[in-house]
Short mmCIF file of C-alpha atoms and ligand atoms in Angstrom, two decimals:
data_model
loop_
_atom_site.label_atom_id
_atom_site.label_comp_id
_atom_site.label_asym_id
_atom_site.label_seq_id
_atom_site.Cartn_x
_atom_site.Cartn_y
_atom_site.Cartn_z
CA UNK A 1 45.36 59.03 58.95
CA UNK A 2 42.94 58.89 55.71
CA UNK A 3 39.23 58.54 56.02
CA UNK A 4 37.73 55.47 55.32
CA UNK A 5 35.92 55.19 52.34
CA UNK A 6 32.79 53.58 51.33
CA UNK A 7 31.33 52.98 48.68
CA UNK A 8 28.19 55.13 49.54
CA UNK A 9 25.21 55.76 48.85
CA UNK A 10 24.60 51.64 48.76
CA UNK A 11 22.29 50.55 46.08
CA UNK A 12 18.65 50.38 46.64
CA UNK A 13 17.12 47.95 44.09
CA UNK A 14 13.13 46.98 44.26
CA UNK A 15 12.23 42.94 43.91
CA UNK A 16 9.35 41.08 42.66
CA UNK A 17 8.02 39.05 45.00
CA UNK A 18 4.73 37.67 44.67
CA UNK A 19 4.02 36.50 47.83
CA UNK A 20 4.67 40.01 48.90
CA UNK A 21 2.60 41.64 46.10
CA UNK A 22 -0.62 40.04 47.40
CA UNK A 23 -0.63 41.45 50.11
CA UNK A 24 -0.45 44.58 48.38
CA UNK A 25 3.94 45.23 49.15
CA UNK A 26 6.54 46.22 47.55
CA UNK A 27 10.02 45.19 48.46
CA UNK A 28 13.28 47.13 48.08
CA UNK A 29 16.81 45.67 49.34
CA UNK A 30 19.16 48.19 50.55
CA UNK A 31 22.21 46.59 49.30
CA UNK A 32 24.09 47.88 52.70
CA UNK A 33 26.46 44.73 52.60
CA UNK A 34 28.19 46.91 49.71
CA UNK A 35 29.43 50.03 51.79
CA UNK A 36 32.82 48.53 52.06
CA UNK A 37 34.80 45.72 50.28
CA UNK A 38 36.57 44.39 53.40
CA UNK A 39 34.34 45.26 56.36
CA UNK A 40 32.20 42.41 57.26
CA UNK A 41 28.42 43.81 57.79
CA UNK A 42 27.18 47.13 58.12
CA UNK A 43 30.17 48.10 60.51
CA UNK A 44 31.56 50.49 58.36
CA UNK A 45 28.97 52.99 59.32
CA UNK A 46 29.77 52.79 62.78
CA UNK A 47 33.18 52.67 62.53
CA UNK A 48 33.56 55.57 60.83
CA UNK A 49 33.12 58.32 63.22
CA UNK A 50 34.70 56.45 65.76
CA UNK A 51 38.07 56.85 63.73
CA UNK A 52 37.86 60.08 63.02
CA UNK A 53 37.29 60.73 67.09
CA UNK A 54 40.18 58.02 67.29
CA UNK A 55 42.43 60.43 65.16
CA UNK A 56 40.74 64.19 66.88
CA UNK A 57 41.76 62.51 70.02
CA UNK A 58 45.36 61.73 68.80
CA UNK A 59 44.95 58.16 69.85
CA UNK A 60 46.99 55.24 67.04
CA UNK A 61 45.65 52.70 68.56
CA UNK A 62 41.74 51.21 68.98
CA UNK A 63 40.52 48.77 71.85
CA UNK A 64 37.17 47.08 71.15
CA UNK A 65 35.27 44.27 72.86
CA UNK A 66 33.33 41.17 71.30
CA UNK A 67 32.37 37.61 70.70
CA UNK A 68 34.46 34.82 69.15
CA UNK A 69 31.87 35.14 66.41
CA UNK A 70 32.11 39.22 66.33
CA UNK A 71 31.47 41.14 62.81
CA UNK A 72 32.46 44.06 64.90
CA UNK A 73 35.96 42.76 66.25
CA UNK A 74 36.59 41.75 62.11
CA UNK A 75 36.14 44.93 61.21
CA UNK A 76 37.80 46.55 63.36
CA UNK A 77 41.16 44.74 62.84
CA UNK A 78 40.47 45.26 59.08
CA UNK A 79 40.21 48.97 59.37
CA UNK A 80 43.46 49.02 61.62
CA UNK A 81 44.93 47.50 58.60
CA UNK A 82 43.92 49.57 56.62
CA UNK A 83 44.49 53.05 58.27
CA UNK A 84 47.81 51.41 60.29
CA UNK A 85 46.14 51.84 63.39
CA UNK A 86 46.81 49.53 66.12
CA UNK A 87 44.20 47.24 67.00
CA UNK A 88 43.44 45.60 70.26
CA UNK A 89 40.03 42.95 70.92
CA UNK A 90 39.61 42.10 73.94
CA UNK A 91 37.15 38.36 73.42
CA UNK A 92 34.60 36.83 75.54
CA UNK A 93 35.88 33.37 77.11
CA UNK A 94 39.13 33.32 78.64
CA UNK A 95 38.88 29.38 77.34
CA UNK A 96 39.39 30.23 73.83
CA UNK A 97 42.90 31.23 74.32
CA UNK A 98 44.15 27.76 74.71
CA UNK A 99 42.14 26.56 71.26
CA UNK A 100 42.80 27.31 67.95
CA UNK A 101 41.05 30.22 66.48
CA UNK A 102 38.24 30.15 64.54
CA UNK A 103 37.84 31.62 61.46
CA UNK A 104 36.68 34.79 62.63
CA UNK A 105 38.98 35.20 64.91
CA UNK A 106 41.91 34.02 62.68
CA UNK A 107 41.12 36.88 60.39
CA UNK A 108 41.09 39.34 62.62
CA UNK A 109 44.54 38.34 64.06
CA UNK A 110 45.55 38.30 60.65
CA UNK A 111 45.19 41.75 59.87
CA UNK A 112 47.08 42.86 63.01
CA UNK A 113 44.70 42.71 65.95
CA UNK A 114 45.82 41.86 69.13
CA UNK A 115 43.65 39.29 70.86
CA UNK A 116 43.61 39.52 74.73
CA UNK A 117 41.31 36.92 76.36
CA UNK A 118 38.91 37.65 79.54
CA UNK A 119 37.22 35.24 81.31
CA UNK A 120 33.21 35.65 81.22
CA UNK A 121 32.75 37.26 84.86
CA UNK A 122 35.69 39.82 84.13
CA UNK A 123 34.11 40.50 80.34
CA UNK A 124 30.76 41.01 81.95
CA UNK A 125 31.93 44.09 83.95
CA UNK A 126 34.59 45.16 80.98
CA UNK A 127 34.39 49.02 80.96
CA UNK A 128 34.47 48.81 85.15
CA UNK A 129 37.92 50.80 86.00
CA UNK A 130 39.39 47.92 87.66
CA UNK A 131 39.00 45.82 84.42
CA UNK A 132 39.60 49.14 81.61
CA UNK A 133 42.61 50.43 83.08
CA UNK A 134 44.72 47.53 83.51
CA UNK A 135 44.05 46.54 79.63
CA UNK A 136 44.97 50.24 79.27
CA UNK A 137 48.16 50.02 81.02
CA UNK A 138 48.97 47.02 79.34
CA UNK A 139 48.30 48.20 75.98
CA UNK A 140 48.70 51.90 75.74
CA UNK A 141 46.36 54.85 75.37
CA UNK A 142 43.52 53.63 72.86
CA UNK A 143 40.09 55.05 71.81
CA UNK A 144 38.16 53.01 72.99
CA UNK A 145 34.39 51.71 71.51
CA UNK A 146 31.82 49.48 73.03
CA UNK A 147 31.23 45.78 72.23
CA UNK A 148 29.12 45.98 69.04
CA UNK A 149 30.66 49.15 68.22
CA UNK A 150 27.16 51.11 69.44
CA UNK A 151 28.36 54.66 70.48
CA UNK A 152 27.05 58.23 70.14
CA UNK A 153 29.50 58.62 67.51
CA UNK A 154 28.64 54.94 65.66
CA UNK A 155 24.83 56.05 65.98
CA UNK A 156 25.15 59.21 64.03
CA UNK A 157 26.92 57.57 61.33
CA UNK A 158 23.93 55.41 61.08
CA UNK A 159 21.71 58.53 60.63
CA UNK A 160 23.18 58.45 56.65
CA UNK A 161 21.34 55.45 56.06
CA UNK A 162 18.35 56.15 56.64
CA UNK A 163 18.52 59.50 54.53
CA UNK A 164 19.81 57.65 51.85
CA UNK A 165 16.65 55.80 51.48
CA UNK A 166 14.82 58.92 52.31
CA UNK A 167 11.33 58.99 50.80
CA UNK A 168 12.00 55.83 48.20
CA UNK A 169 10.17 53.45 51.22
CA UNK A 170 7.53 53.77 53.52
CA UNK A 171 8.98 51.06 56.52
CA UNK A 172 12.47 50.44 56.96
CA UNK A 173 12.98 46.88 58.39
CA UNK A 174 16.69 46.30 59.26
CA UNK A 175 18.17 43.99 61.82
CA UNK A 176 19.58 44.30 65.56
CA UNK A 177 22.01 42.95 67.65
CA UNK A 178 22.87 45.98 69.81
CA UNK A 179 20.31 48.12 68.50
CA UNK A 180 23.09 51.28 66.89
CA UNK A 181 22.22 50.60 63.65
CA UNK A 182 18.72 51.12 64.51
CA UNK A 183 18.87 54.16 66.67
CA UNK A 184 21.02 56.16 63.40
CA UNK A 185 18.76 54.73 60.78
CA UNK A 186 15.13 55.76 62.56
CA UNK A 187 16.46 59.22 63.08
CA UNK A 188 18.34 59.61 59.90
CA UNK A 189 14.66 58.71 58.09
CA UNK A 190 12.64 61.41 57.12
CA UNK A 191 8.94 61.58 58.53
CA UNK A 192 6.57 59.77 58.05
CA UNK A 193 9.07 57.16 56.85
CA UNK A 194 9.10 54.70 59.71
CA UNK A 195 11.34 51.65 60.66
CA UNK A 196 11.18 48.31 62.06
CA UNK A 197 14.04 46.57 64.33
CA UNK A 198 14.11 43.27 64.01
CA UNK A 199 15.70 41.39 67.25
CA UNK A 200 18.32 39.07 66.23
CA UNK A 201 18.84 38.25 69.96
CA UNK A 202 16.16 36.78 72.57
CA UNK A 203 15.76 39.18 75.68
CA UNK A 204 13.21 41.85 74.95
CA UNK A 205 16.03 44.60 76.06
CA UNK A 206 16.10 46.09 72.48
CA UNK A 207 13.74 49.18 72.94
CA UNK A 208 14.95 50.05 76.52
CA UNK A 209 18.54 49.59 74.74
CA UNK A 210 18.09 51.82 71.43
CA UNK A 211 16.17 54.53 73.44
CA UNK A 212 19.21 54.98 75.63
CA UNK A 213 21.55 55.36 72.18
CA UNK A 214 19.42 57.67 70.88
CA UNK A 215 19.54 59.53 74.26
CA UNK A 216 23.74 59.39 74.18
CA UNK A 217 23.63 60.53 70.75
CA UNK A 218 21.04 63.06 70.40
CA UNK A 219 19.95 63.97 73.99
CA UNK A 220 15.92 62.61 72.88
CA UNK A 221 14.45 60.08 71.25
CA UNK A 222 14.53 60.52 67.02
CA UNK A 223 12.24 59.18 64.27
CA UNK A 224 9.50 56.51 64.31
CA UNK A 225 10.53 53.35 64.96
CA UNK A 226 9.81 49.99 66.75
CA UNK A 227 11.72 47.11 67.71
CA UNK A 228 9.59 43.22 66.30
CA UNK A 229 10.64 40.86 68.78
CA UNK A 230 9.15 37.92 67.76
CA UNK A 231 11.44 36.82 64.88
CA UNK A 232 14.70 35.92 66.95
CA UNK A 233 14.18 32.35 65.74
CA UNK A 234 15.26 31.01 69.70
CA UNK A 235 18.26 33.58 69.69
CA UNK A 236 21.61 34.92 69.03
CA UNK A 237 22.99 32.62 65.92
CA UNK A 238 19.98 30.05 66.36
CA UNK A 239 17.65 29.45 63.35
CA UNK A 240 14.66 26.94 62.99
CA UNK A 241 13.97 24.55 60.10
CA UNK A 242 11.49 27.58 58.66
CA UNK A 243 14.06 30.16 58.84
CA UNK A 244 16.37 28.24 57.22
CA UNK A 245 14.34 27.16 54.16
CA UNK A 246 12.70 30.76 53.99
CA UNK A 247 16.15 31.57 53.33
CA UNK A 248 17.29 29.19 51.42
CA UNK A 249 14.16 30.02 49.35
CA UNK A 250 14.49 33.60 49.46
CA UNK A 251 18.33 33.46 47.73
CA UNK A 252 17.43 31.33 45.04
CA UNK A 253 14.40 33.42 43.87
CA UNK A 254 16.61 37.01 44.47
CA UNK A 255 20.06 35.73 43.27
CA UNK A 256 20.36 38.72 40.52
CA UNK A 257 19.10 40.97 43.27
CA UNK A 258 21.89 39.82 45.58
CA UNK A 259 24.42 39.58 42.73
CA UNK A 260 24.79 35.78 43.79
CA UNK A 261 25.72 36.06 47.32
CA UNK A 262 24.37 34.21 50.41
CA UNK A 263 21.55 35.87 52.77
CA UNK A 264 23.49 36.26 55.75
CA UNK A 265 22.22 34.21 58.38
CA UNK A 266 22.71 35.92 61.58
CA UNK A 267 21.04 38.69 61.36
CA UNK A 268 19.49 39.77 57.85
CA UNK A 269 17.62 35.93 57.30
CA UNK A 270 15.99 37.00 60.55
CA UNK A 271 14.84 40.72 59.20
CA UNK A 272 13.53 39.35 56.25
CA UNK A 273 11.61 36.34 57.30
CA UNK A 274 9.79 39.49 59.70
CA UNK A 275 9.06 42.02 56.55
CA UNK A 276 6.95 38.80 55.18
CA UNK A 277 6.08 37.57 58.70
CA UNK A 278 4.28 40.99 58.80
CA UNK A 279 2.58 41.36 55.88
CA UNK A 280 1.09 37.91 56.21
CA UNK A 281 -0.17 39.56 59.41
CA UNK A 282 -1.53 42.44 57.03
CA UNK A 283 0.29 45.06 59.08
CA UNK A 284 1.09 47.07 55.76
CA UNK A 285 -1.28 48.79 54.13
CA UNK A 286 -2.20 47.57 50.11
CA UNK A 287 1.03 50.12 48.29
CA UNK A 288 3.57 50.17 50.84
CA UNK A 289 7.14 50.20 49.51
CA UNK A 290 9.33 48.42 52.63
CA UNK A 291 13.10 48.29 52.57
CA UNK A 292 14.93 45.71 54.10
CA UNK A 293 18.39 46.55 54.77
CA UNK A 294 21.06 44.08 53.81
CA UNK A 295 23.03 44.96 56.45
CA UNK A 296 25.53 42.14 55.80
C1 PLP B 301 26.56 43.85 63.55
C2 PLP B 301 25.52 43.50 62.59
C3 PLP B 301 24.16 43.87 62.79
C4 PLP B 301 23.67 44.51 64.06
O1 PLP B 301 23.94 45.87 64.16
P1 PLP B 301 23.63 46.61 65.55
O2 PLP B 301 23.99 48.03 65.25
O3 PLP B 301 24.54 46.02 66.58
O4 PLP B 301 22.22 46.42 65.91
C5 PLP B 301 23.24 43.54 61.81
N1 PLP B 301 23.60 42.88 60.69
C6 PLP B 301 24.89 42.49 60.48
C7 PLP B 301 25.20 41.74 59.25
C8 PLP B 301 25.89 42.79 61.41
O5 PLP B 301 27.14 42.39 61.20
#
């Protein structure tokens, strides 16, 4: 099996804006959404360890968990592809396996993955034995990685982003869903660089959640960071009429920045409406350089 390779480091490109730049901010994109051509999102960190523990471990086939709507399970399938591993995603919603499959999902069983429904109460308790081990039986030995991809292994990989920005930022902001992305990047950053998890996801689990990761991965907790919990916008995949103009707004002035693409809307609207939620709030000091990490 061949490594996966990115296209790393990922750009980091500074943008005028001036409603930034009164209150005294600078703002850099970390053009993260670049690391790989057919990974959606900033999976490609976090799946790279886990194939190279998928291949120390001997294992040709990978078992992952997720959402109809799941980056994670897309990239996945996609790396399967391309390393011809086998692919397995188990999905949320035993319902969905009678309707046609969305987009998303579509892809994914496009590039190879096998799609094996569970019903919500069985998905809730998915790594319990009595749930695993009949999926492994079915399927075969597989390396298996948690829904969202957030493992020791997918944390460390995260740790290269946040030395890649190194000392060209003062706050990191970057957006979470399970938080692995998070844990990596704060302990990857060198001090006093500090960063800035945006919750994509109503719940207020986030910091109880990323200390644990950073626990799995490094045995204590790493880096200065924080998790900004008011900028979920109502929740997972939700957005409000503000959100979606800031946007909007935020795409047409940046276009050259973003080399014409959309602002994702999941996660990364919701980490950037925060870095300027913030500094309305003046809690940056007049000269701070803050990166937001496109993370999709
Ligand atoms: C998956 C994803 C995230 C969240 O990453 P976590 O490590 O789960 O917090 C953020 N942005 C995009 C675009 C994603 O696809």
């Amino acid at each position: 099996m061949s490594v996966l390779a990115g296209r790393v480091p990922t750009p980091l490109v500074e943008v005028a804006d001036e409603r930034l730049a009164r209150h005294g901010v600078r703002l850099l994109l970390k053009r993260d959404d670049l690391a790989h051509p057919d990974l959606p999102g900033n999976k490609f960190r976090k799946l790279g360890p886990n194939l190279a523990a998928a291949e120390a471990a001997g294992h040709r086939t990978l078992l992952t968990f997720g959402g109809a709507y799941s980056n994670h399970l897309r990239a996945t399938a996609a790396a399967g592809r391309l390393l011809g591993l086998r692919t397995v995603g188990v999905v949320r919603g035993d319902e969905l396996a009678h309707r046609p499959l969305n987009a998303s999902l579509a892809g994914a069983a496009a590039d190879g993955m096998v799609l094996h429904f569970l019903d919500r109460a069985a998905y809730r308790r998915k790594t319990a034995p009595d749930v695993l081990d009949p999926l492994l039986e079915r399927y075969g030995p597989a390396h298996v990685i948690p829904e969202g991809g957030s493992n020791p292994a997918a944390v460390r990989g995260c740790t290269a982003l946040g030395r890649e920005i190194g000392t060209a930022a003062d706050v990191v902001a970057v957006a979470c869903g399970t938080g692995g992305t998070l844990a990596g990047l704060a302990a990857g950053l060198p001090p006093p660089v500090r960063a800035i998890g945006v919750a994509a996801l109503r719940g207020g689990f986030l910091t109880e959640e990323v200390l644990r990761l950073q626990h799995d991965a490094f045995g204590e907790r790493r880096g200065d960071w924080q998790v900004e919990d008011r900028c979920h916008a109502g929740g997972f995949a939700r957005t409000t009429p503000e959100l979606a103009a800031f946007t909007d707004d935020f795409a047409r002035r940046h276009r050259e920045a973003l080399d014409g693409r959309p602002v994702e809307r999941v996660y990364v609207a919701k980490a950037l409406h925060a870095v300027f939620r913030l500094a309305g709030e003046g809690a940056f000091p007049p000269g701070t350089r803050v990166a937001a990490v496109i993370t999709g």
